[in-house]
Amino acid sequence: MKTRDCDVVIIGAGVAGLAAAGTLRRAGKTVRCLEAADRVGGRILTVHDPLSPVAVELGAEFIHGRPPETWDILRNQSIAAYELRTEDAGGDPFPQSRGRRDESFETYIRGSRKPAAAKRWARHYVEGFNAARAELISMASLRQDADAADKIEGHRAFRIPGGYDQVPLTLLRSIPEHSSVVQLNSIAEQVKWRRRSAEVQFRSALSGQVGKLRCRQVVVTVPLGVLQAGAIRFDPEPTAILKAAATLKFGHVYRITFRFVRAFWDPDTGFLFSNEKWFPTWWTTYPQIAPLLTAWMAGSAAESYKGLDKASEALASLSRILNRKAPQPEAVYFHDWQADPFFRGAYSYVPVNGLPARNTLSIPADNTLFFAGEAANTTGHSATVHGAIESGLHAARQLL
Ligand SMILES: Cc1cc2nc3c(=O)[nH]c(=O)nc-3n(C[C@H](O)[C@H](O)[C@H](O)COP(=O)(O)OP(=O)(O)OC[C@H]3O[C@@H](n4cnc5c(N)ncnc54)[C@H](O)[C@@H]3O)c2cc1C
């Protein structure tokens, strides 16, 4: 192959890609980070609407616990975060039993002696939190996640009132000469590689023109759904890695935030859980006061939802939950992560007996192709922002 353009090409500028880029640049590597969209941050997508008293999140909203990956950024940049009242988010549905064989959450809960209502609640919780289907998600993975969460006070939750986007923007600014590292509107389409040499082909989202970058190593941080769809061709295919990607599941989420003229609910409301089929879960910005309500539907419900008008469906559900007709909202904020070709879903989960797949995904092919991002996190923090940052840092350290 001809001369190199840089040492490392990173595909994707979500928090994993940005964290990897910063570490590699600071270690003296020349890096180019190709991002398909016209912005960085990926599944962190904040709307700063001047008519809303707080920033509105369309993707990640909460910091789960006290993970150093996120809190170091907040502390260093003096970014304010406030704690939510999580006791009304329900108790811990994760079982203490440690069976040797893996099983699905559904099998586990059916075999448990809990009352029917508790089982129903636990199923709702596990599906809602993990964007997973109860009959598929692995108990072994849920236990690993629960153990990992325990170590970082994962029962606590925090929100960044000024917007979660401050986290990726801080990561971006921490990359030396970031404007010549991160290249937006650049859709990676193909990676040709052999040991310690690769060529990444990308298409400009603006002009359609094709470009190529030659490098020694590549870090792929695109969402699992993009990998599974085969949107990036690899030549040759890293068989074990693509098989691991096919094993994991990419869950679905619909979240809609409504802005009303004024808050019409009890000012002490934090989370609302219900047995509604569609959009059963809601939350306010409590303890911050704002006329915003967020509707959430994930897992089986999100996968099977076929209706067209999600906002009306959500408001109908809210009216039933509050036992009063919900007023017309002033604004509706929504991003369809499933339909977005650069995401194709919300976040990953592990099916029964699939736990080793996360590990396989994180093992580089021939010290040349590295995979990172929330799905490749092996520390029990996948499907989170801090887990994605950790996996980006991990890939960068492996590469160095
Ligand atoms: C609705 C929703 C709510 C969530 N809530 C929370 C929460 O409250 N707390 C929490 O911790 N986590 C939450 N998450 C999960 C969290 O957002 C993710 O785990 C994390 O942001 C993933 O970061 P990443 O860098 O791995 O991937 P991403 O952020 O997805 O970054 C990957 C990047 O790759 C780009 N890309 C895709 N295809 C290509 C291509 N062909 N070429 C170049 N670039 C490409 C994408 O545009 C994207 O920018 C939520 C996610 C969703 C969707």
JSON list of N, CA and C in Angstrom, two decimals, residues 71-125:
[
{"chain": "A", "resi": 71, "resn": "TRP", "atom": "N", "xyz": [-17.31, 11.08, 35.99]},
{"chain": "A", "resi": 71, "resn": "TRP", "atom": "CA", "xyz": [-17.17, 12.07, 37.06]},
{"chain": "A", "resi": 71, "resn": "TRP", "atom": "C", "xyz": [-15.86, 12.84, 36.97]},
{"chain": "A", "resi": 72, "resn": "ASP", "atom": "N", "xyz": [-14.80, 12.22, 36.48]},
{"chain": "A", "resi": 72, "resn": "ASP", "atom": "CA", "xyz": [-13.54, 12.97, 36.31]},
{"chain": "A", "resi": 72, "resn": "ASP", "atom": "C", "xyz": [-13.75, 14.13, 35.35]},
{"chain": "A", "resi": 73, "resn": "ILE", "atom": "N", "xyz": [-14.52, 13.88, 34.30]},
{"chain": "A", "resi": 73, "resn": "ILE", "atom": "CA", "xyz": [-14.80, 14.94, 33.32]},
{"chain": "A", "resi": 73, "resn": "ILE", "atom": "C", "xyz": [-15.61, 16.06, 33.98]},
{"chain": "A", "resi": 74, "resn": "LEU", "atom": "N", "xyz": [-16.66, 15.67, 34.73]},
{"chain": "A", "resi": 74, "resn": "LEU", "atom": "CA", "xyz": [-17.52, 16.68, 35.36]},
{"chain": "A", "resi": 74, "resn": "LEU", "atom": "C", "xyz": [-16.70, 17.54, 36.33]},
{"chain": "A", "resi": 75, "resn": "ARG", "atom": "N", "xyz": [-15.88, 16.85, 37.14]},
{"chain": "A", "resi": 75, "resn": "ARG", "atom": "CA", "xyz": [-15.09, 17.56, 38.15]},
{"chain": "A", "resi": 75, "resn": "ARG", "atom": "C", "xyz": [-14.08, 18.50, 37.50]},
{"chain": "A", "resi": 76, "resn": "ASN", "atom": "N", "xyz": [-13.34, 17.98, 36.53]},
{"chain": "A", "resi": 76, "resn": "ASN", "atom": "CA", "xyz": [-12.30, 18.80, 35.90]},
{"chain": "A", "resi": 76, "resn": "ASN", "atom": "C", "xyz": [-12.87, 20.02, 35.19]},
{"chain": "A", "resi": 77, "resn": "GLN", "atom": "N", "xyz": [-14.07, 19.89, 34.69]},
{"chain": "A", "resi": 77, "resn": "GLN", "atom": "CA", "xyz": [-14.67, 20.99, 33.92]},
{"chain": "A", "resi": 77, "resn": "GLN", "atom": "C", "xyz": [-15.68, 21.78, 34.74]},
{"chain": "A", "resi": 78, "resn": "SER", "atom": "N", "xyz": [-15.82, 21.42, 36.03]},
{"chain": "A", "resi": 78, "resn": "SER", "atom": "CA", "xyz": [-16.84, 22.06, 36.88]},
{"chain": "A", "resi": 78, "resn": "SER", "atom": "C", "xyz": [-18.22, 22.02, 36.23]},
{"chain": "A", "resi": 79, "resn": "ILE", "atom": "N", "xyz": [-18.59, 20.87, 35.72]},
{"chain": "A", "resi": 79, "resn": "ILE", "atom": "CA", "xyz": [-19.92, 20.71, 35.12]},
{"chain": "A", "resi": 79, "resn": "ILE", "atom": "C", "xyz": [-20.87, 20.25, 36.23]},
{"chain": "A", "resi": 80, "resn": "ALA", "atom": "N", "xyz": [-21.98, 20.99, 36.38]},
{"chain": "A", "resi": 80, "resn": "ALA", "atom": "CA", "xyz": [-22.90, 20.67, 37.47]},
{"chain": "A", "resi": 80, "resn": "ALA", "atom": "C", "xyz": [-23.73, 19.44, 37.14]},
{"chain": "A", "resi": 81, "resn": "ALA", "atom": "N", "xyz": [-23.94, 18.59, 38.14]},
{"chain": "A", "resi": 81, "resn": "ALA", "atom": "CA", "xyz": [-24.86, 17.47, 38.00]},
{"chain": "A", "resi": 81, "resn": "ALA", "atom": "C", "xyz": [-25.65, 17.40, 39.29]},
{"chain": "A", "resi": 82, "resn": "TYR", "atom": "N", "xyz": [-26.90, 17.00, 39.21]},
{"chain": "A", "resi": 82, "resn": "TYR", "atom": "CA", "xyz": [-27.66, 16.86, 40.46]},
{"chain": "A", "resi": 82, "resn": "TYR", "atom": "C", "xyz": [-28.25, 15.46, 40.55]},
{"chain": "A", "resi": 83, "resn": "GLU", "atom": "N", "xyz": [-28.47, 15.07, 41.79]},
{"chain": "A", "resi": 83, "resn": "GLU", "atom": "CA", "xyz": [-28.90, 13.70, 42.03]},
{"chain": "A", "resi": 83, "resn": "GLU", "atom": "C", "xyz": [-30.41, 13.59, 41.97]},
{"chain": "A", "resi": 84, "resn": "LEU", "atom": "N", "xyz": [-30.88, 12.48, 41.43]},
{"chain": "A", "resi": 84, "resn": "LEU", "atom": "CA", "xyz": [-32.32, 12.24, 41.39]},
{"chain": "A", "resi": 84, "resn": "LEU", "atom": "C", "xyz": [-32.72, 11.46, 42.63]},
{"chain": "A", "resi": 85, "resn": "ARG", "atom": "N", "xyz": [-33.99, 11.48, 42.89]},
{"chain": "A", "resi": 85, "resn": "ARG", "atom": "CA", "xyz": [-34.48, 10.62, 43.96]},
{"chain": "A", "resi": 85, "resn": "ARG", "atom": "C", "xyz": [-34.77, 9.28, 43.30]},
{"chain": "A", "resi": 86, "resn": "THR", "atom": "N", "xyz": [-33.94, 8.28, 43.59]},
{"chain": "A", "resi": 86, "resn": "THR", "atom": "CA", "xyz": [-34.11, 7.02, 42.86]},
{"chain": "A", "resi": 86, "resn": "THR", "atom": "C", "xyz": [-34.91, 5.99, 43.63]},
{"chain": "A", "resi": 87, "resn": "GLU", "atom": "N", "xyz": [-35.24, 6.29, 44.92]},
{"chain": "A", "resi": 87, "resn": "GLU", "atom": "CA", "xyz": [-35.98, 5.26, 45.65]},
{"chain": "A", "resi": 87, "resn": "GLU", "atom": "C", "xyz": [-37.33, 5.00, 44.98]},
{"chain": "A", "resi": 88, "resn": "ASP", "atom": "N", "xyz": [-37.89, 6.05, 44.33]},
{"chain": "A", "resi": 88, "resn": "ASP", "atom": "CA", "xyz": [-39.18, 5.79, 43.69]},
{"chain": "A", "resi": 88, "resn": "ASP", "atom": "C", "xyz": [-39.01, 5.20, 42.28]},
{"chain": "A", "resi": 89, "resn": "ALA", "atom": "N", "xyz": [-37.75, 4.91, 41.91]},
{"chain": "A", "resi": 89, "resn": "ALA", "atom": "CA", "xyz": [-37.54, 4.16, 40.67]},
{"chain": "A", "resi": 89, "resn": "ALA", "atom": "C", "xyz": [-37.67, 2.66, 40.94]},
{"chain": "A", "resi": 90, "resn": "GLY", "atom": "N", "xyz": [-38.01, 2.29, 42.17]},
{"chain": "A", "resi": 90, "resn": "GLY", "atom": "CA", "xyz": [-38.28, 0.88, 42.49]},
{"chain": "A", "resi": 90, "resn": "GLY", "atom": "C", "xyz": [-37.09, 0.20, 43.10]},
{"chain": "A", "resi": 91, "resn": "GLY", "atom": "N", "xyz": [-37.33, -0.97, 43.68]},
{"chain": "A", "resi": 91, "resn": "GLY", "atom": "CA", "xyz": [-36.26, -1.72, 44.34]},
{"chain": "A", "resi": 91, "resn": "GLY", "atom": "C", "xyz": [-35.41, -2.46, 43.34]},
{"chain": "A", "resi": 92, "resn": "ASP", "atom": "N", "xyz": [-34.46, -3.23, 43.85]},
{"chain": "A", "resi": 92, "resn": "ASP", "atom": "CA", "xyz": [-33.53, -3.96, 42.99]},
{"chain": "A", "resi": 92, "resn": "ASP", "atom": "C", "xyz": [-34.15, -5.28, 42.55]},
{"chain": "A", "resi": 93, "resn": "PRO", "atom": "N", "xyz": [-34.44, -5.46, 41.26]},
{"chain": "A", "resi": 93, "resn": "PRO", "atom": "CA", "xyz": [-35.08, -6.69, 40.83]},
{"chain": "A", "resi": 93, "resn": "PRO", "atom": "C", "xyz": [-34.07, -7.80, 40.55]},
{"chain": "A", "resi": 94, "resn": "PHE", "atom": "N", "xyz": [-32.78, -7.50, 40.74]},
{"chain": "A", "resi": 94, "resn": "PHE", "atom": "CA", "xyz": [-31.79, -8.50, 40.38]},
{"chain": "A", "resi": 94, "resn": "PHE", "atom": "C", "xyz": [-31.62, -9.51, 41.49]},
{"chain": "A", "resi": 95, "resn": "PRO", "atom": "N", "xyz": [-31.74, -10.74, 41.15]},
{"chain": "A", "resi": 95, "resn": "PRO", "atom": "CA", "xyz": [-31.75, -11.81, 42.13]},
{"chain": "A", "resi": 95, "resn": "PRO", "atom": "C", "xyz": [-30.36, -12.07, 42.71]},
{"chain": "A", "resi": 96, "resn": "GLN", "atom": "N", "xyz": [-30.37, -12.57, 43.91]},
{"chain": "A", "resi": 96, "resn": "GLN", "atom": "CA", "xyz": [-29.09, -12.86, 44.57]},
{"chain": "A", "resi": 96, "resn": "GLN", "atom": "C", "xyz": [-28.58, -14.26, 44.20]},
{"chain": "A", "resi": 97, "resn": "SER", "atom": "N", "xyz": [-29.48, -15.13, 43.71]},
{"chain": "A", "resi": 97, "resn": "SER", "atom": "CA", "xyz": [-29.08, -16.52, 43.47]},
{"chain": "A", "resi": 97, "resn": "SER", "atom": "C", "xyz": [-27.99, -16.58, 42.40]},
{"chain": "A", "resi": 98, "resn": "ARG", "atom": "N", "xyz": [-27.08, -17.49, 42.54]},
{"chain": "A", "resi": 98, "resn": "ARG", "atom": "CA", "xyz": [-25.96, -17.59, 41.60]},
{"chain": "A", "resi": 98, "resn": "ARG", "atom": "C", "xyz": [-25.92, -18.99, 41.00]},
{"chain": "A", "resi": 99, "resn": "GLY", "atom": "N", "xyz": [-26.85, -19.27, 40.11]},
{"chain": "A", "resi": 99, "resn": "GLY", "atom": "CA", "xyz": [-26.87, -20.59, 39.48]},
{"chain": "A", "resi": 99, "resn": "GLY", "atom": "C", "xyz": [-25.67, -20.74, 38.56]},
{"chain": "A", "resi": 100, "resn": "ARG", "atom": "N", "xyz": [-25.30, -21.96, 38.25]},
{"chain": "A", "resi": 100, "resn": "ARG", "atom": "CA", "xyz": [-24.13, -22.16, 37.40]},
{"chain": "A", "resi": 100, "resn": "ARG", "atom": "C", "xyz": [-24.50, -22.04, 35.92]},
{"chain": "A", "resi": 101, "resn": "ARG", "atom": "N", "xyz": [-25.74, -22.47, 35.58]},
{"chain": "A", "resi": 101, "resn": "ARG", "atom": "CA", "xyz": [-26.14, -22.40, 34.17]},
{"chain": "A", "resi": 101, "resn": "ARG", "atom": "C", "xyz": [-26.79, -21.06, 33.89]},
{"chain": "A", "resi": 102, "resn": "ASP", "atom": "N", "xyz": [-26.52, -20.55, 32.70]},
{"chain": "A", "resi": 102, "resn": "ASP", "atom": "CA", "xyz": [-27.16, -19.29, 32.34]},
{"chain": "A", "resi": 102, "resn": "ASP", "atom": "C", "xyz": [-28.61, -19.58, 31.96]},
{"chain": "A", "resi": 103, "resn": "GLU", "atom": "N", "xyz": [-29.47, -18.62, 32.16]},
{"chain": "A", "resi": 103, "resn": "GLU", "atom": "CA", "xyz": [-30.87, -18.76, 31.76]},
{"chain": "A", "resi": 103, "resn": "GLU", "atom": "C", "xyz": [-31.39, -17.36, 31.43]},
{"chain": "A", "resi": 104, "resn": "SER", "atom": "N", "xyz": [-32.56, -17.30, 30.81]},
{"chain": "A", "resi": 104, "resn": "SER", "atom": "CA", "xyz": [-33.12, -15.98, 30.49]},
{"chain": "A", "resi": 104, "resn": "SER", "atom": "C", "xyz": [-33.77, -15.41, 31.75]},
{"chain": "A", "resi": 105, "resn": "PHE", "atom": "N", "xyz": [-33.98, -14.10, 31.75]},
{"chain": "A", "resi": 105, "resn": "PHE", "atom": "CA", "xyz": [-34.66, -13.49, 32.89]},
{"chain": "A", "resi": 105, "resn": "PHE", "atom": "C", "xyz": [-36.07, -14.07, 33.01]},
{"chain": "A", "resi": 106, "resn": "GLU", "atom": "N", "xyz": [-36.72, -14.31, 31.86]},
{"chain": "A", "resi": 106, "resn": "GLU", "atom": "CA", "xyz": [-38.09, -14.84, 31.88]},
{"chain": "A", "resi": 106, "resn": "GLU", "atom": "C", "xyz": [-38.13, -16.21, 32.56]},
{"chain": "A", "resi": 107, "resn": "THR", "atom": "N", "xyz": [-37.18, -17.09, 32.23]},
{"chain": "A", "resi": 107, "resn": "THR", "atom": "CA", "xyz": [-37.14, -18.42, 32.84]},
{"chain": "A", "resi": 107, "resn": "THR", "atom": "C", "xyz": [-36.90, -18.28, 34.34]},
{"chain": "A", "resi": 108, "resn": "TYR", "atom": "N", "xyz": [-35.97, -17.38, 34.68]},
{"chain": "A", "resi": 108, "resn": "TYR", "atom": "CA", "xyz": [-35.67, -17.17, 36.10]},
{"chain": "A", "resi": 108, "resn": "TYR", "atom": "C", "xyz": [-36.92, -16.70, 36.85]},
{"chain": "A", "resi": 109, "resn": "ILE", "atom": "N", "xyz": [-37.59, -15.71, 36.31]},
{"chain": "A", "resi": 109, "resn": "ILE", "atom": "CA", "xyz": [-38.68, -15.08, 37.06]},
{"chain": "A", "resi": 109, "resn": "ILE", "atom": "C", "xyz": [-39.88, -16.04, 37.17]},
{"chain": "A", "resi": 110, "resn": "ARG", "atom": "N", "xyz": [-40.07, -16.84, 36.11]},
{"chain": "A", "resi": 110, "resn": "ARG", "atom": "CA", "xyz": [-41.17, -17.82, 36.17]},
{"chain": "A", "resi": 110, "resn": "ARG", "atom": "C", "xyz": [-40.93, -18.82, 37.28]},
{"chain": "A", "resi": 111, "resn": "GLY", "atom": "N", "xyz": [-39.66, -19.20, 37.48]},
{"chain": "A", "resi": 111, "resn": "GLY", "atom": "CA", "xyz": [-39.32, -20.21, 38.49]},
{"chain": "A", "resi": 111, "resn": "GLY", "atom": "C", "xyz": [-39.25, -19.63, 39.89]},
{"chain": "A", "resi": 112, "resn": "SER", "atom": "N", "xyz": [-39.32, -18.30, 40.02]},
{"chain": "A", "resi": 112, "resn": "SER", "atom": "CA", "xyz": [-39.16, -17.72, 41.36]},
{"chain": "A", "resi": 112, "resn": "SER", "atom": "C", "xyz": [-40.51, -17.77, 42.11]},
{"chain": "A", "resi": 113, "resn": "ARG", "atom": "N", "xyz": [-40.42, -17.62, 43.44]},
{"chain": "A", "resi": 113, "resn": "ARG", "atom": "CA", "xyz": [-41.64, -17.74, 44.25]},
{"chain": "A", "resi": 113, "resn": "ARG", "atom": "C", "xyz": [-42.26, -16.37, 44.53]},
{"chain": "A", "resi": 114, "resn": "LYS", "atom": "N", "xyz": [-41.80, -15.36, 43.83]},
{"chain": "A", "resi": 114, "resn": "LYS", "atom": "CA", "xyz": [-42.32, -14.02, 44.09]},
{"chain": "A", "resi": 114, "resn": "LYS", "atom": "C", "xyz": [-43.80, -13.93, 43.69]},
{"chain": "A", "resi": 115, "resn": "PRO", "atom": "N", "xyz": [-44.55, -13.03, 44.33]},
{"chain": "A", "resi": 115, "resn": "PRO", "atom": "CA", "xyz": [-45.96, -12.85, 43.93]},
{"chain": "A", "resi": 115, "resn": "PRO", "atom": "C", "xyz": [-46.06, -12.36, 42.48]},
{"chain": "A", "resi": 116, "resn": "ALA", "atom": "N", "xyz": [-47.19, -12.64, 41.85]},
{"chain": "A", "resi": 116, "resn": "ALA", "atom": "CA", "xyz": [-47.37, -12.32, 40.43]},
{"chain": "A", "resi": 116, "resn": "ALA", "atom": "C", "xyz": [-47.11, -10.84, 40.14]},
{"chain": "A", "resi": 117, "resn": "ALA", "atom": "N", "xyz": [-47.57, -9.96, 41.05]},
{"chain": "A", "resi": 117, "resn": "ALA", "atom": "CA", "xyz": [-47.40, -8.52, 40.79]},
{"chain": "A", "resi": 117, "resn": "ALA", "atom": "C", "xyz": [-45.92, -8.16, 40.81]},
{"chain": "A", "resi": 118, "resn": "ALA", "atom": "N", "xyz": [-45.16, -8.77, 41.72]},
{"chain": "A", "resi": 118, "resn": "ALA", "atom": "CA", "xyz": [-43.72, -8.48, 41.80]},
{"chain": "A", "resi": 118, "resn": "ALA", "atom": "C", "xyz": [-43.02, -8.98, 40.55]},
{"chain": "A", "resi": 119, "resn": "LYS", "atom": "N", "xyz": [-43.46, -10.14, 40.05]},
{"chain": "A", "resi": 119, "resn": "LYS", "atom": "CA", "xyz": [-42.85, -10.68, 38.83]},
{"chain": "A", "resi": 119, "resn": "LYS", "atom": "C", "xyz": [-43.12, -9.74, 37.65]},
{"chain": "A", "resi": 120, "resn": "ARG", "atom": "N", "xyz": [-44.36, -9.25, 37.59]},
{"chain": "A", "resi": 120, "resn": "ARG", "atom": "CA", "xyz": [-44.73, -8.37, 36.48]},
{"chain": "A", "resi": 120, "resn": "ARG", "atom": "C", "xyz": [-43.87, -7.10, 36.53]},
{"chain": "A", "resi": 121, "resn": "TRP", "atom": "N", "xyz": [-43.72, -6.57, 37.76]},
{"chain": "A", "resi": 121, "resn": "TRP", "atom": "CA", "xyz": [-42.94, -5.35, 37.91]},
{"chain": "A", "resi": 121, "resn": "TRP", "atom": "C", "xyz": [-41.48, -5.60, 37.49]},
{"chain": "A", "resi": 122, "resn": "ALA", "atom": "N", "xyz": [-40.92, -6.73, 37.96]},
{"chain": "A", "resi": 122, "resn": "ALA", "atom": "CA", "xyz": [-39.51, -7.03, 37.67]},
{"chain": "A", "resi": 122, "resn": "ALA", "atom": "C", "xyz": [-39.30, -7.16, 36.16]},
{"chain": "A", "resi": 123, "resn": "ARG", "atom": "N", "xyz": [-40.26, -7.81, 35.47]},
{"chain": "A", "resi": 123, "resn": "ARG", "atom": "CA", "xyz": [-40.16, -7.98, 34.01]},
{"chain": "A", "resi": 123, "resn": "ARG", "atom": "C", "xyz": [-40.17, -6.60, 33.33]},
{"chain": "A", "resi": 124, "resn": "HIS", "atom": "N", "xyz": [-41.09, -5.76, 33.77]},
{"chain": "A", "resi": 124, "resn": "HIS", "atom": "CA", "xyz": [-41.18, -4.40, 33.22]},
{"chain": "A", "resi": 124, "resn": "HIS", "atom": "C", "xyz": [-39.87, -3.66, 33.43]},
{"chain": "A", "resi": 125, "resn": "TYR", "atom": "N", "xyz": [-39.33, -3.78, 34.64]},
{"chain": "A", "resi": 125, "resn": "TYR", "atom": "CA", "xyz": [-38.13, -3.04, 35.00]},
{"chain": "A", "resi": 125, "resn": "TYR", "atom": "C", "xyz": [-36.95, -3.51, 34.14]}
]
